[in-house]
XYZ file of C-alpha atoms in Angstrom:
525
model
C 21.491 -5.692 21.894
C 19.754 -6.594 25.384
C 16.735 -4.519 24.779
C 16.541 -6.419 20.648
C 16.732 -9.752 22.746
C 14.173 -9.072 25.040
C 11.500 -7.784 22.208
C 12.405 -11.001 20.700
C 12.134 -12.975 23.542
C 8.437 -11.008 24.456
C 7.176 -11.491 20.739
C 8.470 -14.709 20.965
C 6.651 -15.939 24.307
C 3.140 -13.801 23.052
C 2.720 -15.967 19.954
C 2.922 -19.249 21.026
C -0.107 -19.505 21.787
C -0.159 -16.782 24.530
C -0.681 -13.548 22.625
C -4.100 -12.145 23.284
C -3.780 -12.956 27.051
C -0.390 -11.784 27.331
C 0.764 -9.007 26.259
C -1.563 -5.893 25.288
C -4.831 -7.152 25.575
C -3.740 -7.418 29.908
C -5.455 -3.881 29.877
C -9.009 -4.278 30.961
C -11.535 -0.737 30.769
C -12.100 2.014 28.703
C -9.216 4.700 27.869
C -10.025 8.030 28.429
C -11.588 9.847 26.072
C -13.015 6.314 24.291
C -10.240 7.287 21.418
C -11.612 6.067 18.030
C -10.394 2.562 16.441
C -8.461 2.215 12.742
C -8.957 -0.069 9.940
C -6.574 0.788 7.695
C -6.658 -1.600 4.581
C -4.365 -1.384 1.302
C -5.079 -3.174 -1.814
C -1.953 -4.000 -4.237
C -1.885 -3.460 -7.509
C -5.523 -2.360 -7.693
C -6.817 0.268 -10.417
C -9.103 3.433 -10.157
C -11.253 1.511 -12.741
C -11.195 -1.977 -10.850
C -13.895 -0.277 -8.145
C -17.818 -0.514 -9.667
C -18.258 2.863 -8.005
C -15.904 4.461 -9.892
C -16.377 3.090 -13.175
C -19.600 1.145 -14.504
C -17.961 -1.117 -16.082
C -16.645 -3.125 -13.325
C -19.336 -5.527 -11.828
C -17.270 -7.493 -8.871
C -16.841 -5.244 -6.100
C -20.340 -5.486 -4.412
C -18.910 -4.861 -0.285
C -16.575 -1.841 -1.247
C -19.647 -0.337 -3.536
C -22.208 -0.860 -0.600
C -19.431 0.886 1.677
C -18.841 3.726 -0.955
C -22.891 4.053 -0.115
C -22.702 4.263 3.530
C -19.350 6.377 3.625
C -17.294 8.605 1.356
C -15.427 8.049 -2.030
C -12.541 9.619 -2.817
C -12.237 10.095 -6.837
C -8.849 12.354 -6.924
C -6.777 10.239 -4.254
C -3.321 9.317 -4.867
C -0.397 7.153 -3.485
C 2.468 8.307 -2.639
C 4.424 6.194 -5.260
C 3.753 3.754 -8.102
C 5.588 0.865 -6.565
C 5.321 -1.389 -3.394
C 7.571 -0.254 -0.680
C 8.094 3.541 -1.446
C 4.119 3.688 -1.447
C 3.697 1.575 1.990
C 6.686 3.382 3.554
C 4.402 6.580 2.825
C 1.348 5.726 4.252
C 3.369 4.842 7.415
C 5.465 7.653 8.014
C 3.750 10.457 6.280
C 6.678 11.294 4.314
C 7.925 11.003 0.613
C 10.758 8.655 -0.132
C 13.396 11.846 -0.511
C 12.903 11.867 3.201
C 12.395 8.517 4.945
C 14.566 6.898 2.594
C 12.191 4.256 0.565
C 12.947 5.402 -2.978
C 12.272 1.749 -4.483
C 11.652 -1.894 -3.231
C 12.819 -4.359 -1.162
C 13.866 -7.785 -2.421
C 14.058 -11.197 -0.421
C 17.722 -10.808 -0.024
C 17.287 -7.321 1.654
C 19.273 -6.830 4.591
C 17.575 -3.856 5.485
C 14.166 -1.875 5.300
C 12.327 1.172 6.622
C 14.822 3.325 7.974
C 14.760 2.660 12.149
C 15.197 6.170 12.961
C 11.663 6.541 11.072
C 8.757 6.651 13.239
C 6.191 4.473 12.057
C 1.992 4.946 13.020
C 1.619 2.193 14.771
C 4.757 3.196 16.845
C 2.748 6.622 17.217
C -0.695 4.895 18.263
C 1.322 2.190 20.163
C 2.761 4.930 22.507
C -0.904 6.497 22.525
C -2.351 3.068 24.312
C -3.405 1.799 21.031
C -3.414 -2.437 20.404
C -1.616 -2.546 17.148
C -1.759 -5.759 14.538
C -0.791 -5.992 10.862
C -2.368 -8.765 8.912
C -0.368 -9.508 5.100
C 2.036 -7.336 2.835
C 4.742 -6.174 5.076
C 7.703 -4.954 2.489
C 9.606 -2.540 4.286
C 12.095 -5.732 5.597
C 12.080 -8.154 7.354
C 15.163 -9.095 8.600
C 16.041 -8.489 12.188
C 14.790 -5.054 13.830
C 12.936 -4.278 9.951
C 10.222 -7.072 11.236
C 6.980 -5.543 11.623
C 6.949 -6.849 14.862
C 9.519 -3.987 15.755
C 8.007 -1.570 14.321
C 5.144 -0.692 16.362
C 3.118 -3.884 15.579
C 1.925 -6.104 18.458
C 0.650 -8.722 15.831
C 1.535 -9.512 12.533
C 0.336 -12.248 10.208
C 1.592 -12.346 6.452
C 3.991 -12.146 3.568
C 6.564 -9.960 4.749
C 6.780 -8.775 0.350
C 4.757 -9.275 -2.840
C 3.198 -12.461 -2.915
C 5.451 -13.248 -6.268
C 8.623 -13.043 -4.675
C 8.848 -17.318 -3.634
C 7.468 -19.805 -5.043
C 4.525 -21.837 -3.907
C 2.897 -25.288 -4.698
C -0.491 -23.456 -5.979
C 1.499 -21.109 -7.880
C -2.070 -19.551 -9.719
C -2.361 -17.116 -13.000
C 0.790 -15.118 -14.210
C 1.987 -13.641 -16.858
C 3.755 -15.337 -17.862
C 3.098 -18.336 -15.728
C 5.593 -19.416 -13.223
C 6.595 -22.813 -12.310
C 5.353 -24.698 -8.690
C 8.234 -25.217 -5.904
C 10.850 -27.621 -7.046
C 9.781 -31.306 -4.921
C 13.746 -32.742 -5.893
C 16.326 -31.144 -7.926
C 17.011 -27.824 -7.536
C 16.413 -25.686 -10.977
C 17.656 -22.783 -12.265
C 16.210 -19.624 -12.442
C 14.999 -18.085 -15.516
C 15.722 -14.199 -15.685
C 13.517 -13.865 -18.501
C 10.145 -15.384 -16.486
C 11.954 -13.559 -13.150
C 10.108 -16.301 -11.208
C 11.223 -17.165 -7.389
C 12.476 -21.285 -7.953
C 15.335 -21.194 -4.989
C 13.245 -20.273 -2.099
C 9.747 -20.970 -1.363
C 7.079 -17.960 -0.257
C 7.079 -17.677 3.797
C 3.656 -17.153 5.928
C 4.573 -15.558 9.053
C 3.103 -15.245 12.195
C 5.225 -12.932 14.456
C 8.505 -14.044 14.155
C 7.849 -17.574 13.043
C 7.451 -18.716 9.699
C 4.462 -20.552 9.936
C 4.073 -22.010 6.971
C 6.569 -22.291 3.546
C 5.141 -22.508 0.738
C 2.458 -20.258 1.851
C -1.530 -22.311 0.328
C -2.024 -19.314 -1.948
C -6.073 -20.601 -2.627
C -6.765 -20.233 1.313
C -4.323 -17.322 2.149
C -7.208 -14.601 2.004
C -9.540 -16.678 4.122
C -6.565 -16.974 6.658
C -6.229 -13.186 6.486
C -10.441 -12.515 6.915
C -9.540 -15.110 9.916
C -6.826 -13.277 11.697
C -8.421 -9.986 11.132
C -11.613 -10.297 12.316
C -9.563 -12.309 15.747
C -7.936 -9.311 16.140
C -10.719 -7.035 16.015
C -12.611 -9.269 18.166
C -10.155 -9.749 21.043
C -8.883 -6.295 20.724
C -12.925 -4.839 21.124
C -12.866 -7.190 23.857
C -10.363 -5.346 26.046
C -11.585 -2.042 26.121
C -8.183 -0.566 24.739
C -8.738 1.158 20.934
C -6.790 -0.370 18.124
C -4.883 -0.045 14.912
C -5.411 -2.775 12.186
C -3.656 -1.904 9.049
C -4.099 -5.072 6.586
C -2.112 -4.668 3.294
C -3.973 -7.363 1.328
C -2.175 -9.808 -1.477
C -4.840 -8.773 -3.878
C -4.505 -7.846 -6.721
C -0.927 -9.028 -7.607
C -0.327 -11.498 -9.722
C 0.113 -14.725 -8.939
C -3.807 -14.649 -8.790
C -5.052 -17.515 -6.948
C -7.335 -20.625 -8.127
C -10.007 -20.655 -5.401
C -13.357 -21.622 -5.266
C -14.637 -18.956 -6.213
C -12.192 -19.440 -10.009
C -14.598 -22.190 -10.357
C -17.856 -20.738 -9.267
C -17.758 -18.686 -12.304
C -17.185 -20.375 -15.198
C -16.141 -17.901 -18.532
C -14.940 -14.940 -15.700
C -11.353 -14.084 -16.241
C -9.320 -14.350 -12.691
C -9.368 -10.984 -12.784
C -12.578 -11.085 -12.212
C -12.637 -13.827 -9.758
C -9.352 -12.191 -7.852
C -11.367 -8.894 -7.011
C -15.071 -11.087 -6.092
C -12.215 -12.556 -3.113
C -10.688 -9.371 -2.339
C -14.394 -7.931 -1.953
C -15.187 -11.046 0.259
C -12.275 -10.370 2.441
C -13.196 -6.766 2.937
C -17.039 -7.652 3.205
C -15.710 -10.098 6.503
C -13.542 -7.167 7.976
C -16.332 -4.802 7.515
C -18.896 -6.944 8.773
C -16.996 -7.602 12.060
C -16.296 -3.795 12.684
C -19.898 -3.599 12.432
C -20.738 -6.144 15.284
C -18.185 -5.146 17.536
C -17.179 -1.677 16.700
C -19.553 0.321 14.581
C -19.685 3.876 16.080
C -15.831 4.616 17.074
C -14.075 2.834 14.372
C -12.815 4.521 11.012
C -12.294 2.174 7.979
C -10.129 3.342 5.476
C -9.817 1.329 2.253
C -6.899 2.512 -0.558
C -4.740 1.210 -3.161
C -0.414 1.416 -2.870
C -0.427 1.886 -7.010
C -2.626 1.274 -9.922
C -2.418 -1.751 -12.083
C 0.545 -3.857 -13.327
C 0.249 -3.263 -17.061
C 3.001 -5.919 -18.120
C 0.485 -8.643 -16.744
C -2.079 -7.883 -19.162
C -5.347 -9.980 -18.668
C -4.195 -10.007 -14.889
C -4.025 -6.373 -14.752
C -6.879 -4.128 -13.795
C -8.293 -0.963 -15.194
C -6.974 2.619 -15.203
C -10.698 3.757 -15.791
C -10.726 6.886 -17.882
C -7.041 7.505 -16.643
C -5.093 5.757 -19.894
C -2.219 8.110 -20.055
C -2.524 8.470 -23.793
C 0.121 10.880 -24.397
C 2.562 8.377 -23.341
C 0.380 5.272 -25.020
C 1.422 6.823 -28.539
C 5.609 7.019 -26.812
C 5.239 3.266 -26.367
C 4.991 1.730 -23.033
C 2.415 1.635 -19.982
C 1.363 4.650 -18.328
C 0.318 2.292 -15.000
C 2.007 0.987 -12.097
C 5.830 2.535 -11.505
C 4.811 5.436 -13.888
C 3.954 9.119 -12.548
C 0.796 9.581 -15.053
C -2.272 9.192 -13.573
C -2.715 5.628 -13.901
C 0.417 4.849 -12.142
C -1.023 6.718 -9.214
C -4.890 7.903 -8.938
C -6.008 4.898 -6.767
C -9.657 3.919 -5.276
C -10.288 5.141 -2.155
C -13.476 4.795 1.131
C -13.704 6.157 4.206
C -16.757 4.541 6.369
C -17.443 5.694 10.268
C -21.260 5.798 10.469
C -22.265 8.782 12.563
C -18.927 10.345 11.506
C -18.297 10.229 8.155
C -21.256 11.294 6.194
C -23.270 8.647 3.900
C -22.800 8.102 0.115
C -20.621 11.150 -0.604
C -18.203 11.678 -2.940
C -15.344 13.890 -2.676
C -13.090 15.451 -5.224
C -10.928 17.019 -2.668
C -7.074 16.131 -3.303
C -5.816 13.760 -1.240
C -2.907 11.079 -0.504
C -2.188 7.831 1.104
C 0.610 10.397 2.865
C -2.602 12.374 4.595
C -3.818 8.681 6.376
C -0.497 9.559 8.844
C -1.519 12.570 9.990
C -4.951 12.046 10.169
C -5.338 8.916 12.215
C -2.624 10.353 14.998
C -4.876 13.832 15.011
C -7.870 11.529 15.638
C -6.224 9.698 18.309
C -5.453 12.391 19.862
C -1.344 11.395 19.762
C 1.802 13.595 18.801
C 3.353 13.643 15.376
C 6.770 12.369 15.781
C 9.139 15.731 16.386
C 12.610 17.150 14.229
C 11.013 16.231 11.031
C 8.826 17.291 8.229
C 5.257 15.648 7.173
C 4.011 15.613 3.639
C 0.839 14.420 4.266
C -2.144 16.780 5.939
C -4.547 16.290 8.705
C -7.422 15.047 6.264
C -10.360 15.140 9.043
C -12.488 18.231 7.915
C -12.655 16.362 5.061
C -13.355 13.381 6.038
C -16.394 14.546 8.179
C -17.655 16.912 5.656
C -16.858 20.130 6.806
C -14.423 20.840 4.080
C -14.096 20.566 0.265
C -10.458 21.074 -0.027
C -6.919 18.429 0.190
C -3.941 19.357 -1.301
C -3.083 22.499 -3.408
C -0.156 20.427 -4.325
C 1.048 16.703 -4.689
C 4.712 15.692 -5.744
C 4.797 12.474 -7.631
C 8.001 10.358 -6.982
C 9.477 8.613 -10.213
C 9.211 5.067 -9.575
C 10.859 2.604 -11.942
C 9.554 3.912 -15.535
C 11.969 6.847 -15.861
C 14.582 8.829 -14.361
C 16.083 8.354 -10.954
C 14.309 6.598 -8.153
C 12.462 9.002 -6.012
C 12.891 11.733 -7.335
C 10.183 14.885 -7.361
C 9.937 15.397 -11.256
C 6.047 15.128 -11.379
C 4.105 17.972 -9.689
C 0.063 18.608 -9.433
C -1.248 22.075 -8.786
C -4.804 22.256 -8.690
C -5.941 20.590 -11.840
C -2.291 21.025 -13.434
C 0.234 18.059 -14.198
C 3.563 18.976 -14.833
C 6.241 16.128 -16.480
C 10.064 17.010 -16.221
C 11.130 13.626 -17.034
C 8.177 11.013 -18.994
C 8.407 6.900 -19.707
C 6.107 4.213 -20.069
C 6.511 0.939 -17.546
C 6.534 -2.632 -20.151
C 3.762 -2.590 -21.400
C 1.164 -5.699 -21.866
C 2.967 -6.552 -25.616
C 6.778 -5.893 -24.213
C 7.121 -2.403 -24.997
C 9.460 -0.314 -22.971
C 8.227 4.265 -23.254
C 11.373 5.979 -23.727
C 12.466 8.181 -20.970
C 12.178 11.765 -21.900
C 13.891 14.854 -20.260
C 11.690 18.258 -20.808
C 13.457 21.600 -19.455
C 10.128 22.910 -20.433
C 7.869 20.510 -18.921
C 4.681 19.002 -20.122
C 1.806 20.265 -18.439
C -1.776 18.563 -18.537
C -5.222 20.117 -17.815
C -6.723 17.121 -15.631
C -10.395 18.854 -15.468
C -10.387 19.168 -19.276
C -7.897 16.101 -19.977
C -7.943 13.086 -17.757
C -6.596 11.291 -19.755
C -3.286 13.362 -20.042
C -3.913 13.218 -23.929
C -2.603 16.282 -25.169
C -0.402 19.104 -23.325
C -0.804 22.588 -23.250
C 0.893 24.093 -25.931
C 4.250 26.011 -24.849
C 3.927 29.440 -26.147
C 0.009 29.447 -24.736
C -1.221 31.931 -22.123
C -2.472 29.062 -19.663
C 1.184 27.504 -20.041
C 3.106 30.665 -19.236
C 1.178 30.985 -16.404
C 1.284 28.086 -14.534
C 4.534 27.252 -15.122
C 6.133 29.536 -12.489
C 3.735 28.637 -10.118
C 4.768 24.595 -11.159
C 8.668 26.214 -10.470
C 8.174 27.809 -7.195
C 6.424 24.768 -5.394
C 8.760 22.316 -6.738
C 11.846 24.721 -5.487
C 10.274 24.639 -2.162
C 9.469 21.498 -0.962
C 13.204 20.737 -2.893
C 14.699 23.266 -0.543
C 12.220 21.976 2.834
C 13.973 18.202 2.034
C 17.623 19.861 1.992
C 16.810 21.639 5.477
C 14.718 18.348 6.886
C 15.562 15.372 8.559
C 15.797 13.151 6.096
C 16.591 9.580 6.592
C 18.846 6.709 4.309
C 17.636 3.290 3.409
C 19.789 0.068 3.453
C 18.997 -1.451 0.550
C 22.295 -3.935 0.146
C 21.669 -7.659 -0.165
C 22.520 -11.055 1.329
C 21.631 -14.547 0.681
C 21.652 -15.676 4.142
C 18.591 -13.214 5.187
C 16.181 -14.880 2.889
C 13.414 -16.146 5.626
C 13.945 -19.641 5.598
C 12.473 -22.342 8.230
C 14.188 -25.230 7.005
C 17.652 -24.216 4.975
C 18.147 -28.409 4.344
C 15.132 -29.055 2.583
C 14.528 -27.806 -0.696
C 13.483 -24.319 -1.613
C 13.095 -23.793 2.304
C 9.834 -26.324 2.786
C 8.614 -26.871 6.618
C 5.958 -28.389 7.902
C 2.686 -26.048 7.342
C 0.103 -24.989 9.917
């Protein structure tokens, strides 16, 4: 309880005003070694298709196609879920949901999070001598010890969960459109529209709510803002640093900005990604001037697109899931077919990684774990078992090669959360359980149990259009390959140590600055 106090107390003291003096950026000259420098940046809710250099079609990413140029593009990378906190607990530990204990989200209500006996990266890098900040999408908790803050972050600035979950006074597109923050009475919530009327969305800086409502039209300028400060002050001090930014973009609400305007007959879609480029252009351009030749920029996607949102939703590219489209129901976000899960993904060090490659090597948001604590030369946390692998070879063109095998967690759609009931081998896709998330017109896909599983042909069927058939030599040969892998890792999570999340609920830990006004409002920043 004294040590809780004093991290509060330190936290507390850093960001009013005192933080970049205070307390890591103290450290003046180089570490040894000059240890690289980590830019770790996470879209939400973005599709495969949604990147131009993936798929022609899409015009609006200019930045992230100029860095595919100078860097490498990942076309066969993956999350480690298809929903919000299972994916982001991934990418932080290194470790599927059967083991750290994310199976499925936090709400606002949560009273707990990550698991604390979970090690986190920037807990890793932190240890290492790294300056650590987080700028937007927390969602692994946020009451007490669950706050970034004490989890290895020296700096955070965000939403500690989706940007949905509250309501603000620029409440932007949704489907289907939910109403501003109540100024008087105090309405009901309508289950059907599940929109946020009780409590407004929180913008916190450290431990303070800074600002509730949170201006949804000038939160991703505020982000650009804090992350290039942090890079800047951080470059400044001679220490290296982590930045992981989980950006609001592209959940829904989508905001009315300028840039809405600027283009007159562009769906927000459209307009939503231009901003999200814009961001990433800033951070990108700011590495550039301060940090160009030791710092790794890794840009990725925690699921593909929200399919229920329709026009707000993005594109699955050629990834459309279409044995499922004829079951009924979306084969996107919180389903295991590829368009729940195949995500955009650039790596950019210039001198390291090599220029305008693209890689079909099978990879994971669980391999960014390992990989940045190899290339800062840190330990992996000990007692436990990883999931992800170093990705570096890779990365640096030495090697052609990720994953043999990827286990796909069920995440919402169809059967029980977390669960392993989706497994790649090679180009192979085997279904033990199949369901399709709502769909744009309301539609539900039935879950679906198969002893025999479905298996897919990826290089001959992207689109996961039409199994191999049962009795077929192909089938009968991969499927005790697809038995013995999943029987494995199965048996590695009985053995490991695995961890248990809290995920019970209370009113009272809803962030709130100012419980007597209505829906929570304070006085903004």
């Amino acid at each position: 309880m004294g040590q809780l106090f004093l991290k509060v107390l330190i936290v507390g003291l850093n960001f009013l005003g005192f933080f970049y003096p205070l307390v890591d950026f103290r450290f003046s000259g180089k570490t040894g070694g000059q240890k690289p420098n980590f830019v770790i940046i996470l879209a939400d809710d973005m599709g495969w298709g949604d990147l131009g250099a993936n798929w022609a079609e899409t015009k609006d990413t200019a930045h992230l196609d100029k860095m595919a140029a100078e860097g490498m593009r990942f076309v066969d990378f993956h999350a480690a879920a298809s929903t919000c906190s299972p994916s982001r607990a991934s990418l932080l530990t290194g470790r599927l949901g059967l083991r750290n204990g994310v199976t499925h989200n936090f709400a606002v209500t949560s009273v707990g999070g990550l698991p604390l006996n979970e090690t986190t990266l920037a807990e890793v890098l932190q240890q290492a001598g790294y300056v650590t900040g987080m700028i937007g999408k927390w969602h692994l908790g946020h009451h007490g010890s669950y706050h970034p803050n004490f989890r290895g972050f020296d700096y955070y600035f965000g939403i500690p969960y989706s940007n949905d979950m509250g309501c603000t006074d620029t409440p932007g597109y949704d489907h289907p459109p939910c109403p501003a923050c109540p100024q008087q009475s105090r309405p009901s919530r309508n289950p059907e529209r599940a929109c946020y009327t009780d409590v407004a969305l929180p913008l916190y800086e450290n431990l303070t709510i800074v600002e509730q409502p949170v201006n949804l039209s000038s939160l991703a300028q505020k982000y650009a803002e804090k992350a290039t400060q942090f890079i800047q002050h951080a470059s400044a001090s001679g220490r290296p640093f982590l930045l992981y930014v989980g950006l609001a973009h592209m959940h829904v609400p989508l905001s009315v900005t300028q840039l809405s305007a600027c283009l007159p007959g562009r769906r927000p879609y459209a307009a939503g990604l231009r901003e999200m480029d814009s961001l990433l252009g800033q951070i990108k351009d700011k590495v550039d001037r301060t940090a160009k030749e030791n710092t790794l920029l890794w840009f990725t996607g925690d699921n593909g697109p929200w399919a229920q949102k329709c026009e707000l939703a993005g594109s699955t590219g050629p990834y459309t899931g279409l044995w499922q489209t004829r079951q009924g129901g979306s084969p996107a976000k919180q389903t295991t077919w590829e368009g729940g899960h195949r995500v955009p993904a650039l790596a950019y060090w210039p001198g390291r990684v090599p220029i305008n490659v693209t890689s079909t090597a099978l990879l994971s948001v669980l391999d960014i774990f390992p990989t940045v604590v190899a290339l800062a030369q840190a330990r992996l946390p000990p007692d436990r078992h990883f999931d992800g692998l170093d990705a570096s070879d890779v990365l640096f063109g030495r090697l052609q090669t990720g994953h043999k095998v990827l286990f796909h967690p069920n995440s919402g759609a169809a059967g029980k959360y977390g669960a392993l009931q989706t497994v790649r081998l090679e180009w192979y896709k085997a279904f033990y359980v199949t369901g399709g998330a709502k769909a744009c017109d309301g539609s539900v896909g039935p879950e679906q149990h198969h002893e025999l599983p479905l298996i897919f042909n990826l290089e001959d069927d992207s689109a996961e259009d039409v199994p191999l058939e049962r009795g077929g030599t192909e089938y009968q040969t991969v499927l005790p390959q697809v038995r013995r892998v999943l029987a494995d890792v199965l048996q590695d999570i009985s053995e490991d140590n695995t961890s248990s999340a809290d995920y019970t609920q209370d009113p009272s830990v809803a962030p709130c600055c100012n419980p007597y006004r209505m829906a929570c409002r304070c006085q903004t920043t």
